[in-house]
Every structure is written in structure tokens, then in C-alpha cells.
Amino acid sequence: MKHALHFALSLVAFPVLPALAIAQECEALASVVDLGGQAVGAGPVPRLSYYGAPVLGMPFGLLVEGAAPSSIVAFAVGFSGASCPIPTLGGLAHLVDPLLAVDVATADGAGVASSALSLSVVGSRLCGLEFTAQAVVVDAGFPAGARLTAGKRIRFGLSAAPSGSPFQESYGVESASDLAAGDINMDGRIDVVVADANGPSVRVLLNDGVGGFSRGQEVSVGQYPRSIVLADFDGDRVLDFATANAGGSVSIALGDGVSGFLDSQTIDAGSSWRDAAVGDLNLDGQVDLVVSGSGALRALLGAGDGSFVLAATKHLNQYTPNEFRLADFNGDGFLDVVGVSTYLTHVEGVGDGSFGVFSAQSIDFYPSAHGVEVVDVDGDGLVDAVVAATSADRIKIFRGDGSGFTTTGLVSLSGIDSPRCVDLRDVNGDGHPDIVAVGGNASGQVAVFPSDRLGGFGAAQLVDVGAWPGEMVLVDLDGRGLPDVCYVDDSDLGVGILLNRLVD
């Protein structure tokens, strides 16, 4: 069955989808949709996954994770997407005859079965082709002797300059609200955790190193998680997470040092929180937490063992930021708060875990800005604020003056509609940070403003992502040494990926 998928799809691509014979005529974007239907019950729940990406020019292959070692796995692909209950296996089958291809593999010692249904490179003639995949794991340890995985609906999409084609997958996340990046399983690759507001839960996505994720653990948290951060809260050099929950709480989960987290603990924090950040507020060497929402900032001081104590509250009322960062903007050695809403707000930290003077600059953000990053853009030793001015359709850079921020020398970058999130990273390998932003509402855009290496930025390079992108992280997903874009899709399609192709 070697290269069975390549052979089978090559046979059917032209008669079924003749318009795809010329790649330039295809505008399809790659996508993966989790159809569900996996069997539930005691014992391990194997999951259908893949390596690479369903993007032209990338490798792609099916695999199953979480199976018992040496168990037999049967893979099947076809065009049918109909669901049929299989009571004996306790799940839903998403494939009916005729099948396009079938393969059988044996799980290795880690419980991973790799199918010969694979492509060394997704070719242009497959652009736009959609198919359904599912697997059955045969294991005497299951009550019925076998167990269905969830099904996946997969579409191959062509590559788009200047970056690789985007694709979305649910990864089991019903309503992604935020995400954070870090090495969860300590394998040297940067993984992602996603807050699922409807879970309410956090989903672990483990970096597969070739352009995507394998779906990992799901951790229950407090009601309506809106923001998530990663840090080492207990000093064991393993990443933990915290979520700020709109249901009035903060949830903490400690990393297990293997591939996920222990059960979360939820703290009643008395308000509806929407953003969070971490840093050492009181200079005791421990990681503290700040959350914002419902007209206030709230500090939670870390004890160094994974526990937190509710501390100071700073009431900001209408000046409370939609999003904020911690940085020392006035050079006194204490972390301060820089945030955006209708205003650019900065609140001084006083070094004991509480907050001092705050100032709110009325900028033309009306009615709102949603994203901010703080970094020394111009190399003068002062922290600057890079703002996603959502309503103004601009990225704005406010220079730090040692006590706050000034509009003198204001940089205003156009080219992206309704930016929601912004970050700075060297995405083209020239050693200088570039600006990356996502926005565009339902049309969906990722914009790169390349550094001019003199403290300024060039015109936006845009990629349409065909979704409604919200928060993002920049992560090297395919091992090329350059950050790729991973974003949450506010239209509830899960998580989006845009592979970096700015450098060949």
C-alpha cells in the first residue's frame, strides 16, 4: 500500500475535479475539520492525526496516536462525509462505500501508527481536493475489541505568496478565545495551549515539527476562559498555565513535565476577567499574575509553589484595557502596566505587588483598540508601545519618553483592516524584528510589515486567511528556523496555521 494515497488521489483528481488540473485556477485554502464520532469509554482514546500539512509543497501523511503498542490500526479515506452510528464500536463512522483507499499499520512502542497513505509532497493537481479520513484501532483491551477514532474532513490547498497557505482545524476546540506558546513536553519544540471558552477548558497542541500539531490533553478550567499565559509557577522548570476567566475566577494548572498538566485549581477572584500577564511584581523572585476586566486590574502574588494570594486591586473604570502587557516603561526597576482600549493606559508598579499612578492618553482608537506589544523599537533604551488600533485600521507605534508615551514621532502603518493582535519578531531572517498583525474581520488577514533595519517598517505584505482571526502566537512549526503564525479563529473553526514562506 506504499504511496496508496498519492496513487488513488492522482487517479480521481482529474475526473472528479477537472478544473483543478491547472493549479493557477484553484483558489482553495487548505483545511482540516474534526468531525468527531470517536468512541468513548474506559481505556485510552486513540486519535487520528497527521504529520506535515495539507498545503501544496508540504509533506502530508495520516497517523494514529494514543493506541496501545503493537495494536493493529486500519486507515480509510473516501469522499463520503455521512455519519453512521456503529453501536458495537460505540462511535460514528464517517465513511461508507466506495472507499478511496485503505491501509493497515501496526502501532509502535509509543502507540503511534503511521499509515502508508502519505505524500512526500502535496502536488498542485491535488489543490482543492477534499476527502474524509477515519481509523479503527483493533485492541483486545477494548470492550468491543476495537475502537473508532474521530473522523477528519481534509482539503488540500495551494500555497500563497509571500507565505504558505493557511488552514484551519478545530483540534477539538469549540470556541477558541486565546492561546499561548511554550515547550510543554520538553522535546525542544514550541507547543501551543488554547483556551476554549465553551469547554470550559484548555487544549494542549503538541508541535509535530513538520507543520502542524497533534492533539493532546484537555484540562478543565473555570467558566469562560478568556486569556491564557504560560510560566513556571512552582520552580520545577516545567511550564504551568493560568487562565483569566470571564466567569469571575482565575484557574491555575501545574505542568506534569511529560506532555500536559495536572488538574487545575480555580481561585474566586471576584470579577469578570478578560486578559492576563505574568511577571515579578514585588521583586521576590517568584512569578506573579495580573488580570484585567470589569473596570479594574487585580494582582495575584505567587508563593513559588504554584499557589497565589489575591493582592492589590486598581480600579480603572472606563480606562480598563482590553489587552495589556507588563514592562518597566519609566526606568524605576518595577514592572508597570501598558494597555489599550479606547485609551492608551499606563499604570505604574511600585515594587510591592500594588499599583500607583495611572495615566490614560486619549488617542484616536475610538471606539477601541484590541492589541498591544511593548518593545524598544528604535533602540533608544526606552520601551515603546506598538498598538493594533482596530477601529482606525492602523498599526500605531508610540515612542516611550521615560515616563510614558508620546505622539511625537508617531508611526502609523496602514494596509490591514481591523487589526486585532500584533507582535514583533524576525520573520524573514534578516536579524531585525518585523511587525506581524492579524485582523480583517470575516475576510481574515495576516500582515507582515518588514523592518527597514533603521527603526521603521515597510509596506504591509498581506495574506488572506479566509477566517476571522483573533489572538495569535508566532511559533516555528515546520523546523525551518522561522516563526510561523498560529491564530485562533473567532468564527469557531478552531485554530488557524499560516506557514512562513518569506524565505525559501
Short mmCIF file of C-alpha atoms in Angstrom, two decimals:
data_model
loop_
_atom_site.label_atom_id
_atom_site.label_comp_id
_atom_site.label_asym_id
_atom_site.label_seq_id
_atom_site.Cartn_x
_atom_site.Cartn_y
_atom_site.Cartn_z
CA MET A 1 0.00 0.00 0.00
CA LYS A 2 3.01 2.32 -0.18
CA HIS A 3 2.02 5.70 -1.63
CA ALA A 4 -1.56 4.46 -1.89
CA LEU A 5 -3.00 7.89 -1.16
CA HIS A 6 -0.84 9.53 -3.82
CA PHE A 7 -1.82 6.92 -6.38
CA ALA A 8 -5.52 6.93 -5.56
CA LEU A 9 -5.87 10.71 -5.48
CA SER A 10 -3.93 11.07 -8.71
CA LEU A 11 -6.44 8.76 -10.39
CA VAL A 12 -9.52 10.62 -9.21
CA ALA A 13 -8.37 14.25 -9.13
CA PHE A 14 -8.97 14.97 -12.81
CA PRO A 15 -12.23 13.14 -13.49
CA VAL A 16 -13.82 14.31 -10.25
CA LEU A 17 -12.45 17.87 -10.21
CA PRO A 18 -11.26 18.67 -13.76
CA ALA A 19 -10.98 22.39 -13.00
CA LEU A 20 -8.10 21.62 -10.69
CA ALA A 21 -5.80 20.42 -13.45
CA ILE A 22 -4.21 23.86 -13.66
CA ALA A 23 -3.04 24.98 -10.23
CA GLN A 24 -3.42 28.67 -11.08
CA GLU A 25 -7.18 28.16 -11.48
CA CYS A 26 -7.53 26.82 -7.95
CA GLU A 27 -8.04 29.25 -5.08
CA ALA A 28 -8.84 26.65 -2.42
CA LEU A 29 -7.33 27.07 1.04
CA ALA A 30 -6.15 24.01 2.92
CA SER A 31 -8.28 22.97 5.87
CA VAL A 32 -8.80 20.16 8.38
CA VAL A 33 -12.14 19.82 10.19
CA ASP A 34 -12.56 17.44 13.12
CA LEU A 35 -15.82 15.52 12.55
CA GLY A 36 -15.89 13.85 15.95
CA GLY A 37 -17.53 10.48 16.34
CA GLN A 38 -14.76 8.77 18.31
CA ALA A 39 -15.74 6.04 20.72
CA VAL A 40 -15.77 6.93 24.39
CA GLY A 41 -15.37 4.86 27.50
CA ALA A 42 -12.70 3.35 29.68
CA GLY A 43 -9.14 2.98 28.48
CA PRO A 44 -7.10 5.03 26.01
CA VAL A 45 -8.86 7.03 23.28
CA PRO A 46 -6.78 6.77 20.10
CA ARG A 47 -6.88 9.86 17.89
CA LEU A 48 -6.46 10.27 14.16
CA SER A 49 -3.81 12.84 13.39
CA TYR A 50 -1.33 13.67 10.63
CA TYR A 51 2.17 14.93 10.05
CA GLY A 52 3.11 17.79 7.78
CA ALA A 53 0.25 19.90 6.45
CA PRO A 54 -2.38 19.65 3.68
CA VAL A 55 -0.61 22.55 1.93
CA LEU A 56 0.94 22.42 -1.53
CA GLY A 57 4.66 21.79 -1.32
CA MET A 58 4.46 20.22 2.16
CA PRO A 59 4.63 16.55 3.14
CA PHE A 60 1.39 15.03 4.42
CA GLY A 61 0.51 11.69 5.95
CA LEU A 62 -2.05 10.10 8.24
CA LEU A 63 -1.21 8.62 11.62
CA VAL A 64 -2.94 7.49 14.81
CA GLU A 65 -1.68 8.46 18.26
CA GLY A 66 -2.63 7.07 21.65
CA ALA A 67 -3.06 3.46 20.55
CA ALA A 68 -1.74 0.57 22.59
CA PRO A 69 1.72 -0.59 21.47
CA SER A 70 1.55 -3.29 18.76
CA SER A 71 -2.18 -2.77 18.19
CA ILE A 72 -3.47 -3.00 14.62
CA VAL A 73 -4.78 0.19 13.01
CA ALA A 74 -6.89 0.30 9.84
CA PHE A 75 -6.96 3.63 8.00
CA ALA A 76 -9.57 4.53 5.39
CA VAL A 77 -10.15 7.57 3.17
CA GLY A 78 -13.07 8.38 0.89
CA PHE A 79 -15.30 11.15 -0.37
CA SER A 80 -18.30 10.38 1.82
CA GLY A 81 -18.88 12.54 4.86
CA ALA A 82 -22.11 10.89 6.01
CA SER A 83 -22.31 9.75 9.62
CA CYS A 84 -23.49 6.25 10.52
CA PRO A 85 -23.72 5.02 14.15
CA ILE A 86 -21.78 1.83 14.89
CA PRO A 87 -23.25 0.66 18.24
CA THR A 88 -20.81 -2.20 18.68
CA LEU A 89 -17.86 0.19 18.45
CA GLY A 90 -19.56 2.99 20.36
CA GLY A 91 -18.97 5.72 17.77
CA LEU A 92 -19.89 7.21 14.41
CA ALA A 93 -18.45 6.05 11.11
CA HIS A 94 -17.94 8.89 8.63
CA LEU A 95 -17.09 6.69 5.64
CA VAL A 96 -19.31 4.43 3.54
CA ASP A 97 -18.53 2.56 0.32
CA PRO A 98 -16.95 3.13 -2.05
CA LEU A 99 -13.72 3.83 -0.21
CA LEU A 100 -10.91 5.64 -1.94
CA ALA A 101 -8.06 3.81 -0.21
CA VAL A 102 -7.42 1.57 2.81
CA ASP A 103 -4.22 0.82 4.70
CA VAL A 104 -3.29 -1.27 7.74
CA ALA A 105 -0.41 -0.45 10.10
CA THR A 106 0.92 -1.55 13.49
CA ALA A 107 1.39 0.88 16.37
CA ASP A 108 4.94 1.28 17.62
CA GLY A 109 6.10 1.23 21.24
CA ALA A 110 4.88 4.81 21.73
CA GLY A 111 1.39 3.94 20.49
CA VAL A 112 1.79 5.71 17.14
CA ALA A 113 0.78 4.05 13.87
CA SER A 114 1.95 5.70 10.64
CA SER A 115 0.00 4.97 7.51
CA ALA A 116 1.40 4.46 4.03
CA LEU A 117 -1.43 6.80 2.99
CA SER A 118 1.06 9.63 2.64
CA LEU A 119 2.50 12.16 0.25
CA SER A 120 6.15 13.19 0.17
CA VAL A 121 4.90 16.47 -1.32
CA VAL A 122 1.33 17.68 -1.88
CA GLY A 123 1.26 18.32 -5.65
CA SER A 124 -0.59 21.11 -7.44
CA ARG A 125 -3.02 18.73 -9.16
CA LEU A 126 -4.49 17.92 -5.73
CA CYS A 127 -5.33 21.55 -4.94
CA GLY A 128 -8.93 21.82 -3.74
CA LEU A 129 -9.46 18.08 -3.35
CA GLU A 130 -11.48 17.18 -0.24
CA PHE A 131 -11.71 13.78 1.39
CA THR A 132 -12.71 12.19 4.70
CA ALA A 133 -10.36 10.04 6.79
CA GLN A 134 -11.01 7.80 9.79
CA ALA A 135 -9.34 4.86 11.52
CA VAL A 136 -10.25 1.78 13.54
CA VAL A 137 -7.89 0.57 16.25
CA VAL A 138 -8.04 -3.18 16.96
CA ASP A 139 -7.15 -3.91 20.56
CA ALA A 140 -8.35 -6.75 22.78
CA GLY A 141 -8.33 -4.31 25.69
CA PHE A 142 -11.40 -2.53 24.29
CA PRO A 143 -14.84 -3.89 25.26
CA ALA A 144 -15.74 -4.49 21.60
CA GLY A 145 -12.22 -5.48 20.62
CA ALA A 146 -11.85 -2.32 18.51
CA ARG A 147 -12.41 1.42 18.75
CA LEU A 148 -13.16 4.17 16.23
CA THR A 149 -11.19 7.38 16.07
CA ALA A 150 -12.78 10.71 15.24
CA GLY A 151 -13.09 11.43 11.55
CA LYS A 152 -11.43 14.32 9.74
CA ARG A 153 -12.51 16.21 6.64
CA ILE A 154 -9.35 17.34 4.84
CA ARG A 155 -8.87 19.71 1.92
CA PHE A 156 -5.60 20.27 0.08
CA GLY A 157 -4.87 23.93 -0.69
CA LEU A 158 -2.37 25.73 -2.86
CA SER A 159 0.49 27.78 -1.49
CA ALA A 160 0.09 31.56 -1.46
CA ALA A 161 2.95 34.08 -1.59
CA PRO A 162 4.55 35.50 0.45
CA SER A 163 3.66 32.81 2.99
CA GLY A 164 2.33 29.28 2.85
CA SER A 165 -1.39 28.71 2.51
CA PRO A 166 -3.34 28.97 5.74
CA PHE A 167 -5.51 26.19 7.02
CA GLN A 168 -7.83 25.77 9.99
CA GLU A 169 -8.51 22.77 12.19
CA SER A 170 -10.77 22.53 15.20
CA TYR A 171 -8.39 20.27 17.20
CA GLY A 172 -11.41 19.60 19.40
CA VAL A 173 -11.69 23.29 20.38
CA GLU A 174 -15.27 24.52 20.13
CA SER A 175 -14.73 28.23 20.77
CA ALA A 176 -11.07 29.28 20.95
CA SER A 177 -10.57 32.57 22.79
CA ASP A 178 -6.79 32.81 23.34
CA LEU A 179 -3.59 30.82 23.04
CA ALA A 180 -0.04 30.79 24.39
CA ALA A 181 3.18 29.13 23.26
CA GLY A 182 5.88 27.18 25.10
CA ASP A 183 7.62 23.79 25.23
CA ILE A 184 5.05 21.73 27.14
CA ASN A 185 6.56 18.25 26.73
CA MET A 186 10.21 19.38 26.87
CA ASP A 187 11.15 17.97 23.45
CA GLY A 188 12.73 21.21 22.22
CA ARG A 189 9.74 22.22 20.10
CA ILE A 190 7.39 25.07 20.96
CA ASP A 191 3.87 23.82 21.61
CA VAL A 192 0.60 25.73 21.99
CA VAL A 193 -2.16 25.77 24.60
CA VAL A 194 -5.60 27.04 23.57
CA ALA A 195 -8.31 28.40 25.86
CA ASP A 196 -11.73 27.09 24.85
CA ALA A 197 -14.40 29.43 26.23
CA ASN A 198 -17.21 26.93 25.72
CA GLY A 199 -15.32 23.97 27.22
CA PRO A 200 -14.61 25.49 29.57
CA SER A 201 -11.16 24.00 29.10
CA VAL A 202 -7.62 24.32 27.83
CA ARG A 203 -6.47 22.15 24.92
CA VAL A 204 -2.80 21.17 24.56
CA LEU A 205 -1.50 21.10 20.96
CA LEU A 206 1.89 19.41 20.63
CA ASN A 207 4.17 20.65 17.84
CA ASP A 208 4.84 17.80 15.38
CA GLY A 209 7.86 19.60 13.89
CA VAL A 210 6.65 19.32 10.30
CA GLY A 211 3.99 22.00 10.05
CA GLY A 212 1.20 21.21 12.47
CA PHE A 213 0.09 19.81 15.81
CA SER A 214 -1.01 16.60 17.38
CA ARG A 215 -3.94 17.00 19.69
CA GLY A 216 -3.01 16.49 23.31
CA GLN A 217 -4.63 16.73 26.71
CA GLU A 218 -7.76 18.72 27.58
CA VAL A 219 -7.80 20.36 31.03
CA SER A 220 -11.00 21.69 32.62
CA VAL A 221 -10.85 25.26 33.98
CA GLY A 222 -13.23 27.90 35.36
CA GLN A 223 -16.16 29.28 33.41
CA TYR A 224 -15.46 31.18 30.16
CA PRO A 225 -11.63 31.36 29.98
CA ARG A 226 -10.74 34.48 28.00
CA SER A 227 -6.95 34.66 28.32
CA ILE A 228 -4.16 32.15 28.97
CA VAL A 229 -0.49 32.57 29.96
CA LEU A 230 2.37 30.10 30.43
CA ALA A 231 5.10 30.38 33.10
CA ASP A 232 6.89 28.28 35.73
CA PHE A 233 4.84 28.97 38.87
CA ASP A 234 6.43 26.37 41.18
CA GLY A 235 10.13 26.50 40.27
CA ASP A 236 10.41 22.99 38.79
CA ARG A 237 11.48 24.29 35.34
CA VAL A 238 8.27 22.91 33.82
CA LEU A 239 5.70 25.24 32.28
CA ASP A 240 2.39 25.79 34.07
CA PHE A 241 -0.62 27.77 32.85
CA ALA A 242 -3.09 30.30 34.22
CA THR A 243 -6.38 31.42 32.69
CA ALA A 244 -8.31 34.61 33.34
CA ASN A 245 -11.98 33.63 33.28
CA ALA A 246 -14.94 35.82 32.42
CA GLY A 247 -16.92 33.80 34.94
CA GLY A 248 -15.16 35.63 37.79
CA SER A 249 -12.21 33.35 38.52
CA VAL A 250 -8.59 32.53 37.75
CA SER A 251 -7.52 28.92 37.07
CA ILE A 252 -4.01 27.53 37.67
CA ALA A 253 -2.70 24.18 36.36
CA LEU A 254 0.81 22.89 37.05
CA GLY A 255 2.74 21.10 34.33
CA ASP A 256 3.39 17.39 34.72
CA GLY A 257 6.74 17.51 32.92
CA VAL A 258 5.65 14.86 30.43
CA SER A 259 3.12 16.14 27.91
CA GLY A 260 0.49 18.08 29.80
CA PHE A 261 -0.82 19.36 33.11
CA LEU A 262 -2.25 18.26 36.43
CA ASP A 263 -5.87 19.13 37.28
CA SER A 264 -6.44 22.86 37.53
CA GLN A 265 -7.23 24.77 40.71
CA THR A 266 -9.63 27.70 40.43
CA ILE A 267 -9.42 30.87 42.53
CA ASP A 268 -12.51 33.01 43.03
CA ALA A 269 -11.18 36.42 42.01
CA GLY A 270 -14.47 38.30 42.19
CA SER A 271 -14.85 39.81 38.73
CA SER A 272 -15.15 39.10 35.02
CA TRP A 273 -11.59 38.89 33.70
CA ARG A 274 -10.53 39.14 30.06
CA ASP A 275 -6.73 39.39 29.93
CA ALA A 276 -3.71 38.20 31.93
CA ALA A 277 0.06 38.69 32.10
CA VAL A 278 2.87 37.36 34.28
CA GLY A 279 5.96 38.90 35.87
CA ASP A 280 7.68 39.53 39.23
CA LEU A 281 5.71 42.44 40.71
CA ASN A 282 7.27 42.52 44.19
CA LEU A 283 10.87 41.54 43.35
CA ASP A 284 10.83 38.35 45.46
CA GLY A 285 11.99 36.16 42.58
CA GLN A 286 8.60 34.47 42.16
CA VAL A 287 6.22 34.70 39.21
CA ASP A 288 3.14 36.82 39.90
CA LEU A 289 -0.03 37.24 37.86
CA VAL A 290 -2.05 40.30 36.83
CA VAL A 291 -5.56 40.10 35.37
CA SER A 292 -7.79 42.84 33.94
CA GLY A 293 -11.53 43.23 33.42
CA SER A 294 -14.73 44.75 34.82
CA GLY A 295 -13.15 48.13 35.41
CA ALA A 296 -10.06 47.00 37.32
CA LEU A 297 -6.64 45.39 37.47
CA ARG A 298 -6.03 42.64 40.03
CA ALA A 299 -2.67 41.30 41.24
CA LEU A 300 -2.16 37.72 42.43
CA LEU A 301 1.20 37.21 44.13
CA GLY A 302 2.92 33.87 43.56
CA ALA A 303 4.28 31.91 46.53
CA GLY A 304 6.73 29.94 44.39
CA ASP A 305 4.95 26.61 44.97
CA GLY A 306 2.18 27.07 42.40
CA SER A 307 -0.20 28.86 44.77
CA PHE A 308 -1.24 32.52 44.65
CA VAL A 309 -2.54 35.11 47.09
CA LEU A 310 -5.07 37.71 45.97
CA ALA A 311 -3.44 41.11 46.39
CA ALA A 312 -3.98 44.67 45.22
CA THR A 313 -6.85 45.86 43.05
CA LYS A 314 -6.54 49.01 40.94
CA HIS A 315 -9.85 50.45 39.76
CA LEU A 316 -9.55 51.97 36.28
CA ASN A 317 -13.25 52.09 35.31
CA GLN A 318 -13.61 53.07 31.63
CA TYR A 319 -9.82 53.06 31.23
CA THR A 320 -9.51 49.32 31.88
CA PRO A 321 -7.58 47.80 28.96
CA ASN A 322 -8.88 45.21 26.52
CA GLU A 323 -5.32 43.89 26.38
CA PHE A 324 -2.20 44.81 28.36
CA ARG A 325 1.47 43.98 28.84
CA LEU A 326 3.88 44.27 31.77
CA ALA A 327 7.07 46.28 31.25
CA ASP A 328 9.16 48.90 33.05
CA PHE A 329 8.32 51.96 30.95
CA ASN A 330 9.65 54.59 33.40
CA GLY A 331 13.01 53.01 34.28
CA ASP A 332 12.48 52.63 38.05
CA GLY A 333 13.09 48.87 38.04
CA PHE A 334 9.46 47.94 38.74
CA LEU A 335 7.04 46.33 36.30
CA ASP A 336 4.29 48.64 35.06
CA VAL A 337 1.10 48.00 33.08
CA VAL A 338 0.64 49.21 29.49
CA GLY A 339 -2.78 48.57 27.97
CA VAL A 340 -5.19 49.64 25.24
CA SER A 341 -8.91 50.19 24.87
CA THR A 342 -10.34 53.50 23.68
CA TYR A 343 -7.28 54.84 25.52
CA LEU A 344 -3.59 54.05 25.80
CA THR A 345 -3.36 53.39 29.53
CA HIS A 346 -0.20 53.07 31.63
CA VAL A 347 -0.19 52.21 35.32
CA GLU A 348 2.93 52.44 37.45
CA GLY A 349 4.03 49.49 39.56
CA VAL A 350 5.56 50.36 42.93
CA GLY A 351 7.54 47.17 43.55
CA ASP A 352 5.42 45.61 46.31
CA GLY A 353 2.71 43.99 44.20
CA SER A 354 0.44 47.04 44.16
CA PHE A 355 -0.13 49.81 41.63
CA GLY A 356 0.47 53.54 41.80
CA VAL A 357 -0.30 56.45 39.48
CA PHE A 358 -2.07 55.73 36.22
CA SER A 359 -2.44 57.85 33.11
CA ALA A 360 -4.80 57.39 30.19
CA GLN A 361 -3.98 59.07 26.90
CA SER A 362 -6.99 59.67 24.70
CA ILE A 363 -5.80 58.53 21.28
CA ASP A 364 -7.84 58.12 18.09
CA PHE A 365 -8.60 54.48 18.90
CA TYR A 366 -12.33 55.18 19.14
CA PRO A 367 -14.26 53.07 19.69
CA SER A 368 -11.50 50.62 20.55
CA ALA A 369 -8.04 49.11 20.14
CA HIS A 370 -7.53 45.43 20.93
CA GLY A 371 -3.84 44.55 20.72
CA VAL A 372 -0.59 45.89 22.16
CA GLU A 373 3.05 44.86 22.36
CA VAL A 374 5.80 46.68 24.26
CA VAL A 375 9.37 46.67 22.94
CA ASP A 376 12.20 49.12 22.28
CA VAL A 377 11.51 49.65 18.57
CA ASP A 378 14.05 52.41 17.87
CA GLY A 379 16.93 51.25 20.06
CA ASP A 380 16.99 54.29 22.36
CA GLY A 381 16.72 52.20 25.54
CA LEU A 382 13.09 53.19 26.19
CA VAL A 383 10.05 50.96 25.90
CA ASP A 384 7.71 51.80 23.01
CA ALA A 385 4.09 50.70 22.54
CA VAL A 386 3.03 49.02 19.29
CA VAL A 387 -0.76 49.10 19.11
CA ALA A 388 -3.30 47.29 16.94
CA ALA A 389 -5.69 50.23 16.54
CA THR A 390 -8.65 48.12 15.47
CA SER A 391 -11.19 50.80 14.63
CA ALA A 392 -8.63 53.00 12.88
CA ASP A 393 -7.38 50.17 10.60
CA ARG A 394 -3.84 51.03 11.63
CA ILE A 395 -0.80 49.74 13.49
CA LYS A 396 0.44 52.66 15.60
CA ILE A 397 3.83 52.98 17.30
CA PHE A 398 4.03 55.33 20.30
CA ARG A 399 7.55 56.25 21.38
CA GLY A 400 8.47 55.92 25.03
CA ASP A 401 9.77 59.08 26.69
CA GLY A 402 10.88 57.63 30.04
CA SER A 403 7.68 58.48 31.89
CA GLY A 404 5.02 57.31 29.47
CA PHE A 405 4.42 57.52 25.75
CA THR A 406 4.37 60.42 23.33
CA THR A 407 2.71 61.07 20.00
CA THR A 408 5.84 62.88 18.86
CA GLY A 409 7.32 60.75 16.11
CA LEU A 410 4.15 58.65 15.98
CA VAL A 411 4.31 55.93 13.31
CA SER A 412 1.01 54.95 11.72
CA LEU A 413 1.02 51.92 9.40
CA SER A 414 -1.92 51.18 7.11
CA GLY A 415 -2.67 48.14 4.99
CA ILE A 416 -4.59 45.82 7.31
CA ASP A 417 -8.29 46.06 8.12
CA SER A 418 -9.38 45.95 11.78
CA PRO A 419 -6.16 44.56 13.32
CA ARG A 420 -6.85 42.52 16.45
CA CYS A 421 -3.42 41.34 17.56
CA VAL A 422 0.18 42.44 16.96
CA ASP A 423 3.64 41.05 17.68
CA LEU A 424 7.25 41.76 16.70
CA ARG A 425 9.59 39.00 15.54
CA ASP A 426 12.20 38.48 12.86
CA VAL A 427 10.13 36.55 10.33
CA ASN A 428 12.37 36.96 7.26
CA GLY A 429 15.72 36.00 8.78
CA ASP A 430 17.48 39.36 8.42
CA GLY A 431 18.12 39.74 12.17
CA HIS A 432 15.68 42.64 12.62
CA PRO A 433 12.22 42.37 14.23
CA ASP A 434 9.29 42.77 11.85
CA ILE A 435 5.70 43.58 12.77
CA VAL A 436 3.14 40.79 12.35
CA ALA A 437 -0.56 41.53 12.79
CA VAL A 438 -3.82 39.65 12.27
CA GLY A 439 -7.23 41.13 11.60
CA GLY A 440 -9.60 41.73 8.75
CA ASN A 441 -12.79 40.64 10.48
CA ALA A 442 -14.60 37.94 8.47
CA SER A 443 -12.31 38.39 5.46
CA GLY A 444 -9.28 37.46 7.57
CA GLN A 445 -5.77 38.80 7.00
CA VAL A 446 -2.25 38.29 8.26
CA ALA A 447 0.04 41.27 7.61
CA VAL A 448 3.82 41.48 7.80
CA PHE A 449 5.40 44.94 7.98
CA PRO A 450 9.10 44.22 7.28
CA SER A 451 11.72 46.15 9.22
CA ASP A 452 13.71 48.67 7.20
CA ARG A 453 16.64 47.99 9.62
CA LEU A 454 16.60 51.69 10.62
CA GLY A 455 13.79 51.61 13.17
CA GLY A 456 10.99 51.89 10.60
CA PHE A 457 8.82 49.45 8.69
CA GLY A 458 7.88 48.85 5.07
CA ALA A 459 4.52 48.39 3.40
CA ALA A 460 2.28 45.55 4.54
CA GLN A 461 2.61 42.15 2.88
CA LEU A 462 -0.84 40.58 3.17
CA VAL A 463 -2.12 37.02 3.11
CA ASP A 464 -5.87 36.33 3.16
CA VAL A 465 -6.67 33.53 5.57
CA GLY A 466 -10.37 33.14 4.86
CA ALA A 467 -11.36 33.12 8.52
CA TRP A 468 -11.94 35.53 11.40
CA PRO A 469 -8.57 35.61 13.18
CA GLY A 470 -8.30 36.77 16.79
CA GLU A 471 -5.28 36.22 19.06
CA MET A 472 -2.06 34.75 17.67
CA VAL A 473 1.36 33.38 18.59
CA LEU A 474 4.45 33.04 16.41
CA VAL A 475 5.89 29.51 16.53
CA ASP A 476 8.31 27.54 14.33
CA LEU A 477 6.06 24.65 13.33
CA ASP A 478 8.00 23.06 10.49
CA GLY A 479 11.59 23.17 11.79
CA ARG A 480 12.81 25.76 9.27
CA GLY A 481 14.03 28.14 11.99
CA LEU A 482 11.50 30.87 11.16
CA PRO A 483 8.32 31.71 13.09
CA ASP A 484 5.02 30.61 11.59
CA VAL A 485 1.67 32.17 12.53
CA CYS A 486 -0.80 30.26 14.70
CA TYR A 487 -4.06 32.06 15.48
CA VAL A 488 -7.47 31.43 16.98
CA ASP A 489 -10.40 31.63 14.60
CA ASP A 490 -13.20 33.69 16.10
CA SER A 491 -15.72 32.14 13.70
CA ASP A 492 -15.35 28.91 15.73
CA LEU A 493 -13.34 26.94 13.18
CA GLY A 494 -10.73 26.30 15.86
CA VAL A 495 -7.07 27.09 15.25
CA GLY A 496 -5.50 28.51 12.08
CA ILE A 497 -1.95 27.98 10.84
CA LEU A 498 -0.02 30.07 8.31
CA LEU A 499 3.36 28.57 7.43
CA ASN A 500 6.18 31.07 6.84
CA ARG A 501 7.44 31.07 3.26
CA LEU A 502 9.04 34.53 3.26
CA VAL A 503 12.44 32.82 2.92
CA ASP A 504 12.98 29.88 0.56
#
